[in-house]
Short mmCIF file of C-alpha atoms in Angstrom, two decimals:
data_model
loop_
_atom_site.label_atom_id
_atom_site.label_comp_id
_atom_site.label_asym_id
_atom_site.label_seq_id
_atom_site.Cartn_x
_atom_site.Cartn_y
_atom_site.Cartn_z
CA MET A 282 79.40 95.71 84.07
CA ARG A 283 81.92 96.40 80.74
CA LYS A 284 84.18 94.23 79.46
CA ALA A 285 87.81 94.19 79.51
CA ILE A 286 90.87 91.90 78.89
CA VAL A 287 93.29 91.74 81.16
CA VAL A 288 97.21 92.08 79.20
CA GLN A 289 100.35 90.80 81.21
CA ARG A 290 104.25 90.97 79.77
CA ASN A 291 106.57 88.55 81.66
CA ASP A 292 109.97 89.09 81.92
CA PRO A 293 112.05 86.26 80.91
CA ASN A 294 113.50 84.09 83.46
CA ALA A 295 110.74 85.14 85.95
CA ASP A 296 109.31 83.22 88.62
CA GLU A 297 106.13 82.30 87.99
CA ALA A 298 103.99 81.53 90.86
CA GLU A 299 104.81 84.82 91.26
CA ASN A 300 103.50 85.97 87.87
CA GLU A 301 100.82 84.60 88.86
CA ARG A 302 99.73 85.77 91.49
CA LYS A 303 100.04 89.19 89.58
CA LEU A 304 98.18 88.70 86.95
CA ALA A 305 95.66 87.17 89.62
CA GLU A 306 95.38 90.66 91.01
CA LEU A 307 94.97 92.65 88.39
CA LYS A 308 91.89 90.10 87.89
CA GLU A 309 90.74 91.39 91.81
CA LEU A 310 91.15 94.56 90.87
CA ALA A 311 89.21 94.60 87.54
CA HIS A 312 86.36 93.81 89.62
CA ALA A 313 86.74 95.41 92.26
CA SER A 314 86.23 98.67 89.35
CA ASP A 315 83.14 96.49 87.78
CA TYR A 316 84.80 95.13 84.78
CA THR A 317 84.03 91.58 84.05
CA VAL A 318 86.94 90.18 82.02
CA VAL A 319 86.10 88.02 79.27
CA GLY A 320 89.75 86.77 77.81
CA SER A 321 93.55 87.30 78.91
CA MET A 322 96.94 87.15 77.34
CA VAL A 323 100.77 86.53 78.78
CA GLN A 324 103.82 86.71 76.45
CA SER A 325 106.60 86.34 78.37
CA ARG A 326 109.79 88.65 76.62
CA TYR A 327 111.24 91.90 76.68
CA PRO A 328 109.51 95.30 76.71
CA ASP A 329 108.87 96.00 73.53
CA ARG A 330 109.42 100.32 72.67
CA LYS A 331 106.19 100.51 70.90
CA TYR A 332 103.55 98.58 72.67
CA GLN A 333 104.87 96.74 76.05
CA VAL A 334 104.29 93.31 74.87
CA GLY A 335 105.17 92.66 70.91
CA ARG A 336 103.55 93.43 67.51
CA GLY A 337 102.38 90.41 66.98
CA LYS A 338 101.06 89.95 70.27
CA VAL A 339 99.13 93.42 69.49
CA GLU A 340 97.75 92.36 66.46
CA GLU A 341 96.24 89.35 68.42
CA LEU A 342 94.81 90.54 71.42
CA ALA A 343 92.97 92.90 68.52
CA GLU A 344 90.96 90.41 66.72
CA LEU A 345 90.70 89.43 70.95
CA VAL A 346 88.60 91.98 71.50
CA GLU A 347 87.01 92.34 68.49
CA ALA A 348 85.41 88.37 69.28
CA LEU A 349 84.55 89.25 72.94
CA GLU A 350 83.12 92.70 72.03
CA ALA A 351 85.81 94.12 74.85
CA GLU A 352 85.37 97.72 76.16
CA LYS A 353 89.14 97.84 77.64
CA VAL A 354 92.40 96.47 77.30
CA ILE A 355 93.92 97.33 81.03
CA PHE A 356 97.80 95.74 80.62
CA ASN A 357 99.86 94.73 84.14
CA ASN A 358 102.50 96.75 83.09
CA GLN A 359 103.07 100.58 83.43
CA LEU A 360 102.50 102.29 79.80
CA SER A 361 104.43 105.03 78.19
CA THR A 362 102.21 107.41 75.85
CA THR A 363 102.91 106.33 72.96
CA GLN A 364 102.47 102.96 73.92
CA ILE A 365 99.00 103.46 75.11
CA TYR A 366 98.59 105.80 71.82
CA ASN A 367 99.42 102.59 69.52
CA ILE A 368 97.84 100.14 71.55
CA SER A 369 94.00 102.36 71.10
CA GLU A 370 94.82 103.21 67.61
CA THR A 371 95.38 98.85 66.76
CA CYS A 372 92.49 97.36 68.87
CA LYS A 373 90.52 100.47 68.72
CA CYS A 374 89.08 101.22 72.45
CA GLU A 375 90.37 101.77 75.19
CA VAL A 376 93.58 100.63 76.78
CA MET A 377 95.36 101.91 79.97
CA ASP A 378 97.31 99.75 82.82
CA ARG A 379 97.74 98.92 86.44
CA PHE A 380 98.19 102.67 87.82
CA GLN A 381 95.05 104.50 85.79
CA LEU A 382 93.00 101.79 87.08
CA ILE A 383 94.43 101.65 90.62
CA LEU A 384 93.38 106.15 90.46
CA GLU A 385 89.62 105.08 89.08
CA ILE A 386 89.51 102.45 92.04
CA PHE A 387 90.08 104.82 94.24
CA ALA A 388 88.18 107.57 92.94
CA ALA A 389 85.67 105.83 92.88
CA ARG A 390 86.06 104.66 96.83
CA ALA A 391 87.25 108.69 97.73
CA THR A 392 84.28 109.15 99.87
CA THR A 393 85.55 112.87 102.04
CA ARG A 394 86.45 115.38 100.13
CA ARG A 395 89.77 114.59 101.56
CA ALA A 396 89.96 111.46 100.37
CA LYS A 397 89.44 113.48 96.76
CA LEU A 398 91.73 115.83 96.86
CA GLN A 399 94.60 112.71 97.30
CA VAL A 400 93.53 111.02 93.96
CA GLU A 401 93.30 113.35 92.72
CA LEU A 402 96.15 115.22 93.20
CA ALA A 403 97.54 111.48 92.88
CA LYS A 404 96.10 110.68 88.79
CA LEU A 405 98.15 114.54 87.83
CA GLN A 406 101.68 113.08 89.25
CA TYR A 407 100.53 110.63 87.07
CA GLU A 408 99.67 112.44 84.71
CA LEU A 409 102.46 114.89 84.70
CA PRO A 410 105.70 113.57 82.93
CA LYS A 411 103.52 112.98 80.13
CA ALA A 412 101.72 115.81 79.71
CA LYS A 413 104.12 116.88 76.52
CA SER A 414 104.11 113.71 75.17
CA ILE A 415 99.98 113.66 74.99
CA VAL A 416 99.97 117.21 73.80
CA SER A 417 102.49 116.02 71.20
CA LEU A 418 100.10 112.42 70.03
CA LEU A 419 96.39 115.27 70.09
CA LYS A 420 98.11 117.46 67.62
CA LYS A 421 100.05 115.77 66.06
CA GLU A 422 98.41 116.96 62.72
CA GLU A 423 98.84 120.45 64.39
CA ARG A 424 102.17 122.27 62.30
CA PRO A 425 104.56 124.29 64.33
CA GLY A 426 104.55 127.41 64.31
CA PHE A 427 103.24 131.13 65.68
CA MET A 428 101.27 129.78 68.84
CA GLY A 429 101.60 126.41 67.86
CA LEU A 430 102.43 123.39 69.33
CA GLY A 431 105.88 124.36 72.07
CA GLY A 432 102.56 126.53 73.28
CA TYR A 433 100.14 123.69 73.86
CA GLU A 434 102.75 121.76 75.34
CA ASP A 435 104.26 123.73 77.87
CA SER A 436 100.91 125.13 78.96
CA TYR A 437 99.31 121.81 79.67
CA GLU A 438 102.54 121.15 81.75
CA GLN A 439 102.69 124.59 83.79
CA ASP A 440 98.47 124.34 84.30
CA ILE A 441 98.73 120.42 85.97
CA LYS A 442 101.33 122.17 87.77
CA LYS A 443 99.68 124.87 89.02
CA ARG A 444 96.92 122.37 89.73
CA ILE A 445 99.02 119.53 92.13
CA VAL A 446 99.86 123.66 94.01
CA ARG A 447 96.88 124.88 94.62
CA ILE A 448 95.53 120.79 96.22
CA ARG A 449 98.54 120.02 97.96
CA THR A 450 97.92 123.44 100.06
CA GLU A 451 94.39 122.73 100.47
CA LEU A 452 95.23 118.98 101.97
CA MET A 453 97.78 121.24 104.33
CA HIS A 454 94.27 122.92 105.70
CA SER A 455 91.85 120.48 105.51
CA CYS A 456 90.93 118.28 108.20
CA LYS A 457 89.54 114.31 108.94
CA GLY A 458 85.87 114.98 108.08
CA SER A 459 84.96 111.49 108.70
CA GLU A 460 85.03 111.45 112.66
CA SER A 461 81.39 113.44 112.58
CA LEU A 462 80.03 109.99 109.92
CA ARG A 463 81.19 107.66 112.20
CA THR A 464 79.45 109.49 115.66
CA PHE A 465 76.37 109.54 113.50
CA ARG A 466 76.25 105.60 112.56
CA HIS A 467 76.89 104.95 116.40
CA GLU A 468 74.06 107.35 118.07
CA ARG A 469 71.77 104.87 114.76
CA GLY A 470 73.65 102.25 117.15
CA PHE A 471 75.43 100.31 114.35
CA SER A 472 78.86 98.93 115.66
CA LEU A 473 81.30 99.51 112.22
CA VAL A 474 83.64 96.58 111.34
CA ALA A 475 85.88 97.17 107.89
CA LEU A 476 86.72 94.66 106.05
CA ALA A 477 90.73 95.04 105.53
CA GLY A 478 93.43 92.45 103.98
CA TYR A 479 95.51 92.40 100.48
CA THR A 480 93.24 92.60 97.06
CA ASN A 481 92.93 88.66 95.63
CA ALA A 482 92.28 87.99 100.06
CA GLY A 483 88.65 87.06 99.08
CA LYS A 484 87.45 90.07 100.37
CA SER A 485 84.68 90.53 98.29
CA THR A 486 82.94 87.07 98.60
CA LEU A 487 83.51 87.31 102.31
CA PHE A 488 81.59 90.48 102.54
CA GLN A 489 78.72 88.87 100.10
CA LEU A 490 78.41 85.97 102.09
CA LEU A 491 78.10 87.00 105.19
CA VAL A 492 75.59 90.12 103.81
CA LYS A 493 73.23 87.49 102.40
CA GLU A 494 73.16 85.75 105.57
CA GLY A 495 73.23 88.34 107.91
CA THR A 496 69.17 89.70 108.05
CA ILE A 497 70.10 92.85 106.66
CA VAL A 498 67.60 95.79 108.75
CA GLU A 499 65.76 98.34 106.28
CA ASP A 500 66.65 100.60 103.23
CA MET A 501 66.57 103.59 105.01
CA LEU A 502 70.18 104.71 106.10
CA PHE A 503 71.85 102.73 102.86
CA THR A 504 71.48 107.21 101.48
CA THR A 505 74.24 107.78 103.55
CA LEU A 506 76.33 104.86 102.49
CA SER A 507 78.46 103.78 99.99
CA PRO A 508 77.67 100.79 97.68
CA THR A 509 80.31 98.95 99.57
CA THR A 510 78.59 99.63 102.66
CA ARG A 511 76.42 97.56 104.02
CA SER A 512 74.15 96.45 107.19
CA LEU A 513 73.53 92.96 108.95
CA THR A 514 72.24 91.74 112.77
CA ILE A 515 74.12 89.36 114.33
CA ASN A 516 72.90 87.63 116.91
CA GLN A 517 70.37 91.35 116.95
CA ARG A 518 72.77 93.07 117.36
CA LYS A 519 73.73 95.95 114.17
CA VAL A 520 76.23 96.47 111.77
CA LEU A 521 77.52 98.28 109.50
CA LEU A 522 79.78 95.76 107.48
CA THR A 523 82.35 97.90 105.72
CA ASP A 524 83.86 96.14 102.34
CA THR A 525 87.45 97.78 101.66
CA VAL A 526 90.10 98.64 97.97
CA GLY A 527 92.35 95.92 100.01
CA PHE A 528 95.69 96.61 100.22
CA ILE A 529 97.83 97.00 97.13
CA GLU A 530 101.42 95.47 96.15
CA ASP A 531 104.14 97.56 94.29
CA LEU A 532 102.26 100.96 94.73
CA PRO A 533 104.87 104.13 93.92
CA HIS A 534 105.40 106.11 95.83
CA TRP A 535 103.08 108.93 94.48
CA MET A 536 100.27 107.54 95.45
CA VAL A 537 100.66 106.12 99.28
CA ASP A 538 98.78 109.05 100.49
CA ALA A 539 96.08 107.98 97.61
CA PHE A 540 95.87 105.07 98.55
CA ARG A 541 95.79 105.55 102.52
CA SER A 542 92.93 108.26 101.89
CA THR A 543 91.30 105.31 101.04
CA LEU A 544 91.70 102.91 104.08
CA ASP A 545 89.50 106.29 106.29
CA GLU A 546 86.39 103.42 106.38
CA ILE A 547 89.09 101.19 108.38
CA PHE A 548 90.27 102.87 110.77
CA LEU A 549 87.69 104.65 111.52
CA ALA A 550 85.72 101.39 112.65
CA ASP A 551 85.13 99.50 116.20
CA MET A 552 86.43 95.80 114.99
CA ILE A 553 88.68 95.07 112.26
CA LEU A 554 88.14 92.09 109.64
CA LEU A 555 92.02 90.97 108.12
CA VAL A 556 91.60 88.60 105.41
CA VAL A 557 94.66 86.46 104.70
CA ASP A 558 95.16 84.51 101.71
CA MET A 559 95.85 80.84 103.43
CA SER A 560 96.72 79.27 100.15
CA ASP A 561 99.74 81.49 99.69
CA PRO A 562 103.82 80.71 100.56
CA VAL A 563 104.02 80.89 104.37
CA ASP A 564 106.65 83.32 103.34
CA VAL A 565 103.91 85.90 101.21
CA ILE A 566 101.68 85.18 104.09
CA ARG A 567 103.64 86.54 107.11
CA GLN A 568 105.01 90.04 104.70
CA LYS A 569 101.60 90.46 104.17
CA LEU A 570 100.64 90.82 107.44
CA ALA A 571 103.19 92.20 108.57
CA VAL A 572 102.51 94.91 106.22
CA SER A 573 98.75 95.32 107.29
CA HIS A 574 100.09 95.13 110.85
CA ASP A 575 102.64 98.40 110.08
CA ILE A 576 99.35 100.32 107.76
CA PHE A 577 97.32 99.74 111.56
CA TRP A 578 99.90 101.20 113.75
CA LYS A 579 98.85 103.69 115.36
CA ARG A 580 96.13 104.74 112.97
CA THR A 581 93.11 102.11 114.30
CA GLY A 582 92.36 103.75 117.71
CA GLY A 583 91.95 100.66 119.68
CA ALA A 584 89.64 98.67 117.97
CA THR A 585 90.27 94.93 117.26
CA ILE A 586 90.99 92.88 114.66
CA VAL A 587 89.85 89.84 113.10
CA THR A 588 91.63 87.72 111.46
CA ALA A 589 89.97 85.45 109.49
CA LEU A 590 92.02 82.43 107.64
CA ASN A 591 91.18 82.40 104.04
CA LYS A 592 90.61 80.02 101.42
CA THR A 593 91.46 77.54 103.79
CA ASP A 594 89.06 74.33 101.11
CA LEU A 595 92.27 75.09 99.05
CA LEU A 596 94.74 72.75 101.92
CA PRO A 597 94.37 69.81 103.14
CA ASP A 598 94.40 70.05 107.90
CA GLU A 599 97.92 68.94 108.31
CA GLN A 600 99.33 71.69 106.05
CA LEU A 601 96.99 74.63 107.75
CA GLN A 602 98.70 73.54 111.38
CA GLU A 603 101.20 73.95 109.90
CA LYS A 604 100.67 77.50 108.30
CA LEU A 605 98.80 78.48 111.01
CA ASP A 606 101.67 78.47 113.77
CA ALA A 607 103.93 79.92 111.33
CA ILE A 608 101.86 83.21 111.17
CA SER A 609 100.31 82.67 114.35
CA TYR A 610 102.45 85.85 116.54
CA LEU A 611 101.14 87.91 113.48
CA ALA A 612 97.17 86.80 113.07
CA PRO A 613 94.44 88.14 116.49
CA ASN A 614 91.98 86.37 117.23
CA PRO A 615 92.25 84.26 114.19
CA VAL A 616 90.05 81.57 112.85
CA MET A 617 90.14 79.64 110.08
CA ILE A 618 87.19 79.76 106.97
CA SER A 619 86.94 79.78 103.61
CA ALA A 620 84.87 82.22 101.96
CA VAL A 621 84.05 79.41 98.62
CA SER A 622 82.21 76.55 101.13
CA GLY A 623 81.16 79.30 104.03
CA GLN A 624 83.09 76.65 106.59
CA GLY A 625 84.17 78.44 109.38
CA ILE A 626 81.49 80.99 109.30
CA ASP A 627 79.31 80.50 112.40
CA GLU A 628 82.37 80.92 113.60
CA LEU A 629 83.45 84.21 112.56
CA LYS A 630 80.31 85.55 113.19
CA GLN A 631 80.71 84.43 116.72
CA LEU A 632 83.74 85.62 117.58
CA LEU A 633 82.47 88.98 115.49
CA TYR A 634 79.71 89.39 118.67
CA LYS A 635 81.07 88.35 121.14
CA LYS A 636 84.38 91.03 120.07
CA LEU A 637 82.01 93.58 119.57
CA PRO A 638 82.30 96.91 121.69
CA LYS A 639 80.18 96.30 125.30
CA TRP A 640 76.66 96.78 125.82
CA GLU A 641 74.64 96.67 129.00
CA HIS A 642 71.99 94.60 130.18
CA SER A 643 69.52 96.48 132.79
CA HIS A 644 66.05 95.45 134.48
CA ILE A 645 63.56 98.80 133.54
CA SER A 646 60.28 99.53 135.43
CA ILE A 647 58.32 102.25 132.91
CA PRO A 648 54.57 103.99 133.34
CA MET A 649 51.80 101.88 131.95
CA SER A 650 50.96 105.28 129.81
CA GLU A 651 50.88 106.62 126.33
CA GLU A 652 54.50 107.57 127.15
CA GLY A 653 55.82 104.77 128.26
CA MET A 654 54.72 102.61 125.40
CA SER A 655 56.78 105.20 122.86
CA MET A 656 59.43 104.50 125.42
CA VAL A 657 58.94 100.50 124.93
CA SER A 658 58.86 101.19 121.05
CA TRP A 659 62.15 102.97 120.81
CA LEU A 660 64.43 100.84 122.85
CA TYR A 661 62.92 97.78 120.72
CA ASP A 662 64.70 99.95 117.87
CA GLU A 663 67.81 100.78 119.53
CA GLY A 664 68.46 98.39 121.44
CA ILE A 665 67.67 94.48 122.24
CA VAL A 666 64.54 93.85 124.38
CA HIS A 667 65.35 90.00 126.18
CA SER A 668 62.03 90.16 127.39
CA ILE A 669 59.17 91.64 128.23
CA GLU A 670 55.74 91.90 130.61
CA TYR A 671 52.70 93.62 131.06
CA GLY A 672 51.03 94.22 134.18
CA ASP A 673 50.43 97.78 136.27
CA SER A 674 53.69 98.67 134.78
CA ILE A 675 56.14 97.65 132.02
CA ILE A 676 58.27 95.42 133.31
CA MET A 677 61.74 94.98 130.35
CA GLU A 678 65.09 93.01 130.35
CA ILE A 679 66.64 95.11 128.11
CA GLU A 680 70.54 95.19 126.57
CA ALA A 681 72.14 97.78 124.74
CA ARG A 682 75.28 100.80 123.77
CA ASN A 683 75.39 102.43 127.33
CA GLU A 684 73.72 106.16 126.09
CA ILE A 685 70.44 104.50 125.59
CA ILE A 686 71.10 102.75 129.26
CA GLN A 687 71.83 106.15 130.38
CA LYS A 688 68.35 107.81 129.50
CA VAL A 689 66.37 105.10 131.16
CA LYS A 690 68.54 104.69 134.76
CA GLN A 691 66.22 106.68 136.80
CA PHE A 692 63.37 103.54 135.67
CA GLU A 693 65.95 100.96 136.77
CA ILE A 694 65.35 98.13 139.08
CA SER A 695 67.47 97.89 141.74
CA SER A 696 69.41 94.35 141.92
CA GLU A 697 68.64 94.16 145.87
CA MET B 180 100.90 84.21 124.49
CA PHE B 181 104.99 84.81 122.68
CA PRO B 182 107.93 85.54 125.46
CA ILE B 183 110.12 88.99 124.10
CA ILE B 184 112.66 91.09 125.22
CA ALA B 185 112.27 94.34 123.58
CA VAL B 186 115.52 97.31 123.25
CA ASP B 187 115.91 100.35 121.98
CA ILE B 188 118.90 102.67 122.71
CA SER B 189 117.83 106.35 123.94
CA GLY B 190 121.07 108.60 122.89
CA ARG B 191 123.53 107.52 120.35
CA HIS B 192 124.29 111.87 119.41
CA ARG B 193 127.53 114.06 120.46
CA ILE B 194 126.83 115.27 123.48
CA GLY B 195 130.13 117.22 124.39
CA GLN B 196 133.30 115.30 124.39
CA GLY B 197 131.09 112.21 123.99
CA TYR B 198 128.60 109.59 123.12
CA TYR B 199 126.17 109.24 126.61
CA MET B 200 123.66 105.77 125.35
CA VAL B 201 121.50 104.63 128.05
CA CYS B 202 120.09 100.86 126.23
CA ALA B 203 116.27 99.21 128.03
CA ALA B 204 115.66 95.89 127.43
CA VAL B 205 111.65 94.93 128.36
CA ALA B 206 110.96 91.70 128.70
CA VAL B 207 107.24 90.34 127.99
CA ASP B 208 104.90 88.47 126.85
CA VAL B 209 102.04 89.48 124.63
CA SER B 210 99.45 88.64 121.92
CA ALA B 211 99.38 89.33 118.68
CA SER B 212 97.73 93.04 119.08
CA HIS B 213 98.99 93.06 123.00
CA ILE B 214 101.49 93.27 125.49
CA GLU B 215 99.67 90.61 127.93
CA SER B 216 102.18 90.67 130.88
CA VAL B 217 105.95 92.27 131.64
CA SER B 218 107.86 89.82 133.59
CA GLN B 219 111.50 92.29 133.54
CA ILE B 220 113.18 95.60 132.42
CA ALA B 221 116.96 96.13 132.34
CA ILE B 222 118.48 99.26 131.96
CA LYS B 223 122.23 100.45 131.27
CA PRO B 224 125.00 103.40 130.70
CA PHE B 225 127.15 103.59 128.47
CA LEU B 226 129.27 105.78 127.13
CA THR B 227 131.77 105.84 124.01
CA ALA B 228 134.44 108.65 123.10
CA SER B 229 133.06 107.38 119.33
CA PRO B 230 129.67 107.11 117.48
CA PRO B 231 128.82 103.57 117.73
CA GLY B 232 129.63 101.32 114.99
CA VAL B 233 126.72 98.08 113.64
CA ALA B 234 128.86 95.84 115.74
CA ASP B 235 129.07 98.05 119.10
CA VAL B 236 125.56 98.36 119.00
CA VAL B 237 125.40 94.39 118.97
CA SER B 238 127.44 94.42 122.05
CA ILE B 239 125.73 97.22 123.90
CA ILE B 240 122.07 95.11 123.37
CA GLU B 241 123.94 91.41 124.44
CA THR B 242 125.13 93.29 127.50
CA THR B 243 122.33 95.05 128.79
CA VAL B 244 119.83 91.88 127.66
CA ALA B 245 122.34 89.74 129.56
CA GLU B 246 120.45 91.20 132.99
CA ILE B 247 116.92 89.94 132.02
CA LYS B 248 116.39 86.27 133.00
CA TYR B 249 113.64 85.59 131.57
CA PRO B 250 113.33 83.60 127.73
CA GLY B 251 112.53 85.52 124.79
CA THR B 252 113.40 86.88 121.23
CA ILE B 253 114.81 90.02 120.73
CA ILE B 254 113.33 92.62 118.80
CA VAL B 255 114.94 95.54 117.46
CA GLU B 256 113.75 98.64 115.46
CA HIS B 257 115.06 98.80 112.38
CA GLY B 258 117.06 101.66 112.25
CA ASP B 259 118.87 100.38 115.17
CA LEU B 260 120.82 97.99 113.23
CA TYR B 261 121.32 100.55 110.45
CA ASN B 262 118.36 99.20 107.86
CA GLN B 263 120.70 96.41 107.76
CA PRO B 264 119.31 92.53 106.60
CA GLU B 265 117.25 90.80 109.14
CA TRP B 266 120.10 87.58 107.93
CA LEU B 267 122.87 89.33 108.36
CA SER B 268 121.73 90.95 111.91
CA GLN B 269 120.57 87.85 113.22
CA LYS B 270 124.22 86.60 113.02
CA MET B 271 126.05 89.48 114.81
CA PHE B 272 123.67 87.76 118.02
CA SER B 273 124.53 85.29 120.29
CA ARG B 274 120.50 84.02 120.95
CA GLU B 275 117.34 84.72 118.73
CA PHE B 276 116.76 87.87 116.89
CA LYS B 277 114.42 89.47 114.62
CA TYR B 278 113.00 93.17 113.98
CA GLN B 279 110.22 94.25 115.12
CA GLU B 280 106.62 92.97 113.00
CA SER B 281 103.58 92.36 114.31
CA LEU B 282 101.64 95.47 116.46
CA SER B 283 102.30 94.16 119.73
CA GLU B 284 105.96 93.83 119.04
CA ARG B 285 105.83 97.75 117.82
CA LEU B 286 103.88 98.01 121.43
CA ALA B 287 106.41 96.27 123.46
CA ILE B 288 109.43 98.50 121.27
CA GLU B 289 107.64 101.97 122.18
CA PHE B 290 107.58 101.49 126.03
CA ALA B 291 111.28 100.00 125.77
CA HIS B 292 111.83 103.55 124.25
CA HIS B 293 109.94 105.65 126.72
CA VAL B 294 112.37 103.61 129.25
CA SER B 295 115.73 104.17 127.88
CA LEU B 296 114.50 107.98 127.04
CA SER B 297 112.88 109.07 130.80
CA SER B 298 116.13 107.02 132.27
CA ARG B 299 118.69 108.84 130.18
CA ASN B 300 116.71 112.22 130.70
CA LEU B 301 117.39 111.64 134.27
CA LEU B 302 121.17 110.83 134.02
CA MET B 303 121.58 113.50 132.45
CA LYS B 304 120.02 115.93 135.04
CA GLU B 305 121.65 114.38 137.79
CA LEU B 306 125.30 114.81 136.52
CA ALA B 307 124.49 118.44 134.97
CA ILE B 308 125.36 116.86 131.89
CA ASP B 309 123.30 119.72 128.98
#
């Protein structure tokens, strides 16, 4: 974990609660990108052209960086190239803004070729308007003249433009390749559950809790999983649980495609666990849920949605009920939980189990032979064995997905 | 379960001398993500010489919804009322109104859209209007 300090400049007269929410979101994003937030700094003023915050505040920030040994300073406000240069010169460490942090997260989470291209495209679009000034700052010591600065500036910008065109062309001809991964995981007997919701809703805390409480199956498959996917079993059913970046507020338009490409995991899931922060005001919850529905519309292929109403430990019961009544029309299969205290987790797991893709029951009779014994072992791997009796033949009651049941159809004992 | 009346208007473009529109209102009971049951569908044709303004659209919707015998909030797409703010649209209707939000509301509007579009196609074909 790398140490970082988060900084936010608030406009005077801006809503205090809104400012706090934005800073909490930035901290959550920093955490998602593997930073440990060791300090934060807030200033209320109009933007400074050179530093974004005031000059005195930047000097204070430099002292804080030194004292806390921070490697990075992350601003919640968009920074110009000059501001990044000036702040990093003063603080003697790397400086980035919110958008660069988000791009860093997207780059780390992009698994498919298409997603990687989308992220690279967003990076280039972010860099394009800054291209000239980046070169100017880098070549400050060089004098303009024959083949001087002008040439450098233009060629770098041209280079970015060419790369943007190339990626756009490639994206037009590429198709989504995650379907095969989904099929592979289904063939291994896993059902896919994806966590979705806004940053700071408590997705990662819930993810850790569910994974810790669930029995982790063999590590054999982890080579095919991203660091944010873990396998667990709920009532003997194997589930792959994926934590996602989360929905982010106020995304610039050029970042939307890259953002959506990171959501492929959600759109491929059998079930979506939508996490909602119940401590938000009702209007904010409603707005966030409506946007979530908009994101899911026509993309989830009929996946079941379960809504985990999180952070219930922060509110009294009557207030919770009031909020639930106001948002119930936007919350499919709601469950009240607290990922911190563990309250409601058992109920959530039972609901997840109930909503998993249906497995079929079957009574079968397998001949007692070497081949029959290896089939028993295979059935233990692929499904749930409810009962087994060894006699002249092996009588089993099993529960498994349809493909497995079809393969042992010939051994089925008719119920008549 | 929430009772809603999803509404959609087809044909808000000029054909020859007028605007041949069909409005469909679908009364359904929905959960947050699915349509649970369908109670009634009302379809009404409208013909105007000039393009419909916001007030005309409100009148068309209210006239069609009047045919529905079931209670429910009127649900419409943002674009149908020219993207004007919800609070302003709400003031123009005589009954409960809101824009679509949930998956089930979108699904109900899609349903209403298919009803209005196919009804209009049938009418245009019967009247031999291209």
